PDB file of C-alpha atoms and ligand atoms in Angstrom:
ATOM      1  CA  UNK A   6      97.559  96.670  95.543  1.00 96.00           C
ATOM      2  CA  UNK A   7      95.803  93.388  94.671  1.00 97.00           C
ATOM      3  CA  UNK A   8      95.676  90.546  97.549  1.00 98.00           C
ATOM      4  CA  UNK A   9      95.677  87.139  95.397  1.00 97.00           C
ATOM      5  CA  UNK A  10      96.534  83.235  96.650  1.00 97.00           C
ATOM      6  CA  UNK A  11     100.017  82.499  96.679  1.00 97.00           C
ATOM      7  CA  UNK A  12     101.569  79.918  93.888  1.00 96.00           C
ATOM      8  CA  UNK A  13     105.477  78.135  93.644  1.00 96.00           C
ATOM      9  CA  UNK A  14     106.631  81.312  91.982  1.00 96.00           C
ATOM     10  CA  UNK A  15     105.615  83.291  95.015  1.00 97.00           C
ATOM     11  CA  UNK A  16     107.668  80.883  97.465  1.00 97.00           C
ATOM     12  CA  UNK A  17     110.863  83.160  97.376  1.00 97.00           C
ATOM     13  CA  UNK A  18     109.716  86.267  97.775  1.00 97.00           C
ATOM     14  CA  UNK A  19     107.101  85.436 100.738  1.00 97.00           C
ATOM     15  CA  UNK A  20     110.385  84.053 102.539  1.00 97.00           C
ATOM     16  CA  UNK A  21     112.512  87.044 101.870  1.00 96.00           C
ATOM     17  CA  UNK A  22     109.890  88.721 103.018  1.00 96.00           C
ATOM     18  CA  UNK A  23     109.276  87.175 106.459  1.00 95.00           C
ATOM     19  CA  UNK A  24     113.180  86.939 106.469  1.00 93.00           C
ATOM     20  CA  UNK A  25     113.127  90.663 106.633  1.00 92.00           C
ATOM     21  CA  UNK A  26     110.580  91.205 109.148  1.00 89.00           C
ATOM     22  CA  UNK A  27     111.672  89.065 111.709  1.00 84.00           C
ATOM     23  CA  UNK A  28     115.135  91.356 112.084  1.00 82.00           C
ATOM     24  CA  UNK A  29     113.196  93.956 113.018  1.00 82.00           C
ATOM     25  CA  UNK A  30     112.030  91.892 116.223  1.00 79.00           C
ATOM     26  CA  UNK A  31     109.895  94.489 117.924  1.00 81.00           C
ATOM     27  CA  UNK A  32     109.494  91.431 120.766  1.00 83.00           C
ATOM     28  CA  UNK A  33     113.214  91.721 121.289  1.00 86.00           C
ATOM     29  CA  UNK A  34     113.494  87.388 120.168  1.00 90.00           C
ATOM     30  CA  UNK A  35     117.019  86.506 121.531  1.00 92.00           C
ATOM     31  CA  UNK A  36     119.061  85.354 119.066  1.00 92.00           C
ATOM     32  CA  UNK A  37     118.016  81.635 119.210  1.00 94.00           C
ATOM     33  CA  UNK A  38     114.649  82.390 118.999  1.00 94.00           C
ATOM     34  CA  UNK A  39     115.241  84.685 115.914  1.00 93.00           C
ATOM     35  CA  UNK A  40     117.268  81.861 113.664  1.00 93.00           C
ATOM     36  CA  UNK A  41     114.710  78.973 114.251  1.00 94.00           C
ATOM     37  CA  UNK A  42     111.881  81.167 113.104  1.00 93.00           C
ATOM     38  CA  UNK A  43     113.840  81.793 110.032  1.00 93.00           C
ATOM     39  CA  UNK A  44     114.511  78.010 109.647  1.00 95.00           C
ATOM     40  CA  UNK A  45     110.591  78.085 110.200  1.00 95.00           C
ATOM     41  CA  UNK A  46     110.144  80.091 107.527  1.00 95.00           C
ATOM     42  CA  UNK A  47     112.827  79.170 104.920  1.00 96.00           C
ATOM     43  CA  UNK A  48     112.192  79.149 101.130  1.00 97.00           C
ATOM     44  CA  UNK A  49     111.982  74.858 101.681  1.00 97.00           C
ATOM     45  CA  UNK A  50     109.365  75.737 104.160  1.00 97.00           C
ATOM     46  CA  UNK A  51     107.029  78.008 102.683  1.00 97.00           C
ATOM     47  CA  UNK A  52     107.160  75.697  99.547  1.00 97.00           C
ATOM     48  CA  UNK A  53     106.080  72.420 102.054  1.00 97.00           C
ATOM     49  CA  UNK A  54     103.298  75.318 103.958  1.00 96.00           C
ATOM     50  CA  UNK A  55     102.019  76.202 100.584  1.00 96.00           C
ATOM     51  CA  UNK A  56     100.755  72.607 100.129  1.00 95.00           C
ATOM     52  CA  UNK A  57      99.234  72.559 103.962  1.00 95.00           C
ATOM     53  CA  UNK A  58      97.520  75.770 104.046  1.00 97.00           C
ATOM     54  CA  UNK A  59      96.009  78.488 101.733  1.00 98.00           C
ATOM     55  CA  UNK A  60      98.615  81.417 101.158  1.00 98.00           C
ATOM     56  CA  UNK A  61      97.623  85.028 100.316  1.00 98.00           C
ATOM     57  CA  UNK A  62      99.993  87.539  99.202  1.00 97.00           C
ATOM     58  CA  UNK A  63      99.374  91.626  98.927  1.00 98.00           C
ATOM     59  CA  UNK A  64     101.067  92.490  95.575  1.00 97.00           C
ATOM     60  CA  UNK A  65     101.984  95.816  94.107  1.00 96.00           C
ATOM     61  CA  UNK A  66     104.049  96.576  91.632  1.00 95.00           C
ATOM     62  CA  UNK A  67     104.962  93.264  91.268  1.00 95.00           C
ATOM     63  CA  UNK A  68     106.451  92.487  94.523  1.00 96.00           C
ATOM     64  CA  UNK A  69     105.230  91.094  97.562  1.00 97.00           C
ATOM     65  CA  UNK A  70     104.448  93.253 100.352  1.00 97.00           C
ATOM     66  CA  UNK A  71     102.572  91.237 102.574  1.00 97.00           C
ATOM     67  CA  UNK A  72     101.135  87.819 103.397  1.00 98.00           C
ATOM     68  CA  UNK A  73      98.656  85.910 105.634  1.00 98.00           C
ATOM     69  CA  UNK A  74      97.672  82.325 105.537  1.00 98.00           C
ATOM     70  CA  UNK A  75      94.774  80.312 106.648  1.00 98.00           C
ATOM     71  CA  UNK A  76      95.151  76.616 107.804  1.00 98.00           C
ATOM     72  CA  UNK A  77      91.159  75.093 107.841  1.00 97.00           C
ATOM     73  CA  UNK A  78      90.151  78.593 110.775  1.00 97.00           C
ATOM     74  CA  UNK A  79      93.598  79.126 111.684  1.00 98.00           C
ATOM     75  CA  UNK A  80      95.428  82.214 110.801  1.00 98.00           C
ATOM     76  CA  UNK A  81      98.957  81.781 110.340  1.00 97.00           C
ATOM     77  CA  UNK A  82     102.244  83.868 109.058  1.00 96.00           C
ATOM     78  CA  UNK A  83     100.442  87.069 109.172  1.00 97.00           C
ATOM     79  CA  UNK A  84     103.270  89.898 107.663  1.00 96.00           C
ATOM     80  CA  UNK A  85     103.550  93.381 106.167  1.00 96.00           C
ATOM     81  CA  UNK A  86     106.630  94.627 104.721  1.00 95.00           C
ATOM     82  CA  UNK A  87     108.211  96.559 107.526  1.00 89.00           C
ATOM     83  CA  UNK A  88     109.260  99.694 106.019  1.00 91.00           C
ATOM     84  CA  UNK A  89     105.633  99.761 104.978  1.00 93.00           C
ATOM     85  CA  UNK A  90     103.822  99.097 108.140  1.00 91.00           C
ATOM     86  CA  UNK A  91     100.558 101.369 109.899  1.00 92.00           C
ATOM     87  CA  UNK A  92      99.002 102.287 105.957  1.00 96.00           C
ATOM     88  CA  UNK A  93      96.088  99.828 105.907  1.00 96.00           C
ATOM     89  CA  UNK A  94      98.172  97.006 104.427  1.00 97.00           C
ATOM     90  CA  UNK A  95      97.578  94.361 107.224  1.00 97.00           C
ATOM     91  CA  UNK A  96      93.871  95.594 108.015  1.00 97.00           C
ATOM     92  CA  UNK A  97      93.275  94.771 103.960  1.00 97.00           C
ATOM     93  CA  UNK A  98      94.601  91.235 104.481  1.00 98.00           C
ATOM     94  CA  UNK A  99      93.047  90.633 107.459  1.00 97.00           C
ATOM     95  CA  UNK A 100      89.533  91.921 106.117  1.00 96.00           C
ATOM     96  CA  UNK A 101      90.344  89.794 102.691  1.00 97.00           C
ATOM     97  CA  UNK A 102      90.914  86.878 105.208  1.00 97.00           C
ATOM     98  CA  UNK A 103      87.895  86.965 107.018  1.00 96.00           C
ATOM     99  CA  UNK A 104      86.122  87.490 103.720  1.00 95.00           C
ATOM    100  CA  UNK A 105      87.061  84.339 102.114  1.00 96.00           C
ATOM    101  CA  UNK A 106      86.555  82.539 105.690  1.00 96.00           C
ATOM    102  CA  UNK A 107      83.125  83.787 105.767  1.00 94.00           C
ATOM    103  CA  UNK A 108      82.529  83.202 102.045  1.00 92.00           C
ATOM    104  CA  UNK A 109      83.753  79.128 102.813  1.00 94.00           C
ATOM    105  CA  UNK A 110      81.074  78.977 105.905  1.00 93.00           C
ATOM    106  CA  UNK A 111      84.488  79.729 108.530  1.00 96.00           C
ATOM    107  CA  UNK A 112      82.297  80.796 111.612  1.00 94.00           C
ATOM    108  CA  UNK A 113      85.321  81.698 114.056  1.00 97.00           C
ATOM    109  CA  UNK A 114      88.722  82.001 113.287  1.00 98.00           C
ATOM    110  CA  UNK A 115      91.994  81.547 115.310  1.00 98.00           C
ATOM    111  CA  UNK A 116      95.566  82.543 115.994  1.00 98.00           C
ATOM    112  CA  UNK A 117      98.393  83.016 118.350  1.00 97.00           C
ATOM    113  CA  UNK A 118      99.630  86.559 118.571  1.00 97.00           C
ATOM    114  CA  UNK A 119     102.901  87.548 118.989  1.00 94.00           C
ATOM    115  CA  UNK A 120     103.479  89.950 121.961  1.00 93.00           C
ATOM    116  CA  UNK A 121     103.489  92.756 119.829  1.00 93.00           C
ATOM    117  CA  UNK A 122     100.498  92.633 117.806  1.00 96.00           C
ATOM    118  CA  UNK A 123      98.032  91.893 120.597  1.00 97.00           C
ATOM    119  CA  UNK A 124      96.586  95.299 120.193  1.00 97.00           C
ATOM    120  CA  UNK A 125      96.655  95.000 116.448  1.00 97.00           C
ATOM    121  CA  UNK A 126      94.197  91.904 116.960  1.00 98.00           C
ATOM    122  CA  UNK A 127      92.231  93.426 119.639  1.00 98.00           C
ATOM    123  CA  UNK A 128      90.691  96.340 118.008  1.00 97.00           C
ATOM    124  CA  UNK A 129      89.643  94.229 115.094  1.00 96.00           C
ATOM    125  CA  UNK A 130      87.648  92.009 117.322  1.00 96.00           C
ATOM    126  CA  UNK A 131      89.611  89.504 118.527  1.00 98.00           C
ATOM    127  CA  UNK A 132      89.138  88.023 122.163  1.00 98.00           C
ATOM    128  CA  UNK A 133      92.124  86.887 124.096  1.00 98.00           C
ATOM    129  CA  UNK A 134      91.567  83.196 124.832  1.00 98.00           C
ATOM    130  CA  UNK A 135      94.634  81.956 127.038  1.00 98.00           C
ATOM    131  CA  UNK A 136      99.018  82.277 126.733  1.00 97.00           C
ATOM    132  CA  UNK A 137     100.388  79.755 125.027  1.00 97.00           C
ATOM    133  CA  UNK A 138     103.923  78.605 123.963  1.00 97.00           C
ATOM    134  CA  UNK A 139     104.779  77.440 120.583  1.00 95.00           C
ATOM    135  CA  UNK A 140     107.606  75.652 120.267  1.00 96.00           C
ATOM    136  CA  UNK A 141     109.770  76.097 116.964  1.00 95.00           C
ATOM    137  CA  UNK A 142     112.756  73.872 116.127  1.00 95.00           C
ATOM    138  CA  UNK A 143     112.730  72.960 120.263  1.00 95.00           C
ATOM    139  CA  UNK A 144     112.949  77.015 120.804  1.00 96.00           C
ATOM    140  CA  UNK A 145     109.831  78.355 122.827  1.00 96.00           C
ATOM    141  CA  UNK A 146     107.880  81.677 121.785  1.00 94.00           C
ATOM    142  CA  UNK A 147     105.614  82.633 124.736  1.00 95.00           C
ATOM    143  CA  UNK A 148     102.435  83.883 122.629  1.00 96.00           C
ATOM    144  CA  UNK A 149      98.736  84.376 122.700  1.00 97.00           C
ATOM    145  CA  UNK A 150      95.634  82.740 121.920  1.00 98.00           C
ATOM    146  CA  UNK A 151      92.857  85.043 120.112  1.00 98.00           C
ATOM    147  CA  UNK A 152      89.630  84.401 118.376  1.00 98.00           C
ATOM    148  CA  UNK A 153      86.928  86.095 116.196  1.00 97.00           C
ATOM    149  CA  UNK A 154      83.533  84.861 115.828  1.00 96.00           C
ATOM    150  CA  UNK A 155      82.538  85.818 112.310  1.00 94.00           C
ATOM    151  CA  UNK A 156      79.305  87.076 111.568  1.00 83.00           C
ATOM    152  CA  UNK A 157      78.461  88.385 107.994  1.00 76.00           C
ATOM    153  CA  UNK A 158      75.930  91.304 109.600  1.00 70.00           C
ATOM    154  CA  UNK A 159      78.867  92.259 111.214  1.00 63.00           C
ATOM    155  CA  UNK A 160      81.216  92.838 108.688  1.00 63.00           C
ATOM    156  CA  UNK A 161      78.215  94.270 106.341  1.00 61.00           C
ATOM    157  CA  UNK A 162      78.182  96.726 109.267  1.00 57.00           C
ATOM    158  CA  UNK A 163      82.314  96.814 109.108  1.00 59.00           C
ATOM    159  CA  UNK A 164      81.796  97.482 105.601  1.00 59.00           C
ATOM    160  CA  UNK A 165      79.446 100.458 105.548  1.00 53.00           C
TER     161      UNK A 165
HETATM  162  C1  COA B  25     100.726  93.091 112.465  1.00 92.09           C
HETATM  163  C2  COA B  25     101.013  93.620 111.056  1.00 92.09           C
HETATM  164  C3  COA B  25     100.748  92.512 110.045  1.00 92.09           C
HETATM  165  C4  COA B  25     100.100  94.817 110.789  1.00 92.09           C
HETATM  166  O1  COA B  25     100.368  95.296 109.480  1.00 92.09           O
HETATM  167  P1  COA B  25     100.182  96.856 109.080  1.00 92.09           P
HETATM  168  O2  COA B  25     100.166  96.925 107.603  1.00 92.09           O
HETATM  169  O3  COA B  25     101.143  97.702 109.809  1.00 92.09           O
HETATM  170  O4  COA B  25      98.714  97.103 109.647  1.00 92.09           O
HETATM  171  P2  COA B  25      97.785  98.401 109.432  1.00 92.09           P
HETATM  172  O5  COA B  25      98.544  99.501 108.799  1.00 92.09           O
HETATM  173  O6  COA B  25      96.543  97.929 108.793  1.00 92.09           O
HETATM  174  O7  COA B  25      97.405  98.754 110.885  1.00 92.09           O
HETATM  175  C5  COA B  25      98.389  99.116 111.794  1.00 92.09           C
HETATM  176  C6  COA B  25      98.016 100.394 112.455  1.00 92.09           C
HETATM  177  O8  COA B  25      98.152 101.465 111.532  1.00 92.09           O
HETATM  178  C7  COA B  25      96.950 102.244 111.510  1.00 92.09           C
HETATM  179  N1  COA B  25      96.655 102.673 110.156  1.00 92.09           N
HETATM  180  C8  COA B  25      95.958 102.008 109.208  1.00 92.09           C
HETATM  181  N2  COA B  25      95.870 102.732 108.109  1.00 92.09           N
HETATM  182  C9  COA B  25      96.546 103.876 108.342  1.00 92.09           C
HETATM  183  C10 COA B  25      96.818 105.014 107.557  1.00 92.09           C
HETATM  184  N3  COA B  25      96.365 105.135 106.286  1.00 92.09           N
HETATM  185  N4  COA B  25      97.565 105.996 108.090  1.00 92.09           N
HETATM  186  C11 COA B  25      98.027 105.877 109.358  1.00 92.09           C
HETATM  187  N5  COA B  25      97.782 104.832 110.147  1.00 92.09           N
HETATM  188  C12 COA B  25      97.066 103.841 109.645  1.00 92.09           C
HETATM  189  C13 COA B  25      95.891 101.332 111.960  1.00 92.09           C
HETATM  190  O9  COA B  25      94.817 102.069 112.535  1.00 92.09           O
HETATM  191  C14 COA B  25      96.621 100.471 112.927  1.00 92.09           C
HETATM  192  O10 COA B  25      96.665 101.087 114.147  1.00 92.09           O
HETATM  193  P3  COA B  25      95.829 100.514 115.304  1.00 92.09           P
HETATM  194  O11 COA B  25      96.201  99.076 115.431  1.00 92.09           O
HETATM  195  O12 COA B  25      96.255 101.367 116.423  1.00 92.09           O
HETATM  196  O13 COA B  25      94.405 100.650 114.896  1.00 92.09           O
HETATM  197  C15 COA B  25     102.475  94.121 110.922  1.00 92.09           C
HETATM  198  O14 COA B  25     102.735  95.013 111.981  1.00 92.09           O
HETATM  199  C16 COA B  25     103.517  93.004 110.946  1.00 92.09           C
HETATM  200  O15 COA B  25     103.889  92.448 109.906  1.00 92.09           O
HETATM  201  N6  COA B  25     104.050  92.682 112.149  1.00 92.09           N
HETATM  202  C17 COA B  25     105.122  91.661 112.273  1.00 92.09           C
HETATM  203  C18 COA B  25     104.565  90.286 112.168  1.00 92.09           C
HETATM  204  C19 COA B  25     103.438  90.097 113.113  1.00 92.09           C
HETATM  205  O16 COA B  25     103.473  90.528 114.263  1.00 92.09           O
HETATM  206  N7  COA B  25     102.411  89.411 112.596  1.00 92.09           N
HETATM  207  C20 COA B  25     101.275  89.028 113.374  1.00 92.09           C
HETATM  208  C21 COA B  25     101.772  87.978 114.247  1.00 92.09           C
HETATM  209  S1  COA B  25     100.650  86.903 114.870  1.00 92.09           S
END
């Protein structure tokens, strides 16, 4: 697998991709909430959120199985492929993330979590700040603020 920034000729693939993943809905979305994070996330979308933020993709054999993005500390549209979820693929991209962010002098990153992958977040190192609500297309998603502080003799530690 090789994690690499996204380009134009990623666009359709990274929405097919988050297409995909949101029918699994492991939050149980109702159905409104499930179409306007599709609209969200549309191939017109990614190709406007590709010029707004820095877009990573996880690549192997040639297709893409999983993407995060960072908007200046933010972390945003955060996926893995579902049918190839819980082997390492999201730690890598996180780790790759928090690489770069520390490599660009990032000190703390941010996110809101989705219900589901609190936990995910919380066991690598992420403190729950407060619940939010992000509103989507006028739809609400009741999620949840989470930070890291990043510290490189941490993550040499991380590394070891
Ligand atoms: C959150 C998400 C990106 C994680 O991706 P993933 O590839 O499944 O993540 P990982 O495999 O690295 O880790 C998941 C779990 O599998 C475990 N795992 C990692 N490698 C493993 C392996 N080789 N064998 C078995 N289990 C493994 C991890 O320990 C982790 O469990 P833990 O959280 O209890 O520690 C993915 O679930 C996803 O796309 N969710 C939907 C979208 C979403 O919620 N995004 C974040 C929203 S803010």
């Amino acid at each position: 697998m090789i994690i690499r920034k996204a380009v134009n000729k990623d666009i359709d693939e990274i929405s097919d991709l988050i297409q995909k993943v949101t029918d699994y809905n492991p939050n149980n979305y109702s159905p409104e909430q499930i179409v306007a994070w599709k609209k969200y996330n549309a191939k017109s979308e990614i190709k406007k959120q590709l010029n707004d933020r820095l877009i990573f993709c996880a690549i192997e054999d040639n297709k893409t199985i999983g993407t995060i993005a960072l908007k200046e500390n933010f972390i945003l549209g955060f996926y893995v492929n579902y049918s190839i979820r819980n082997i390492g693929i999201g730690t890598k991209l996180l780790d790759y993330l928090e690489k770069y962010a520390l490599c660009n002098n990032i000190k703390k990153l941010k996110l809101t979590s989705t219900p589901s992958a609190i936990e995910f977040y919380k066991k690598r190192g992420y403190k729950i700040k407060e619940n939010v609500t992000l509103s989507i297309y006028g739809v609400d998603y009741p999620e949840v603020e989470m930070e890291k502080i990043l510290s490189a003799k941490t993550y040499a530690q991380h590394l070891i």
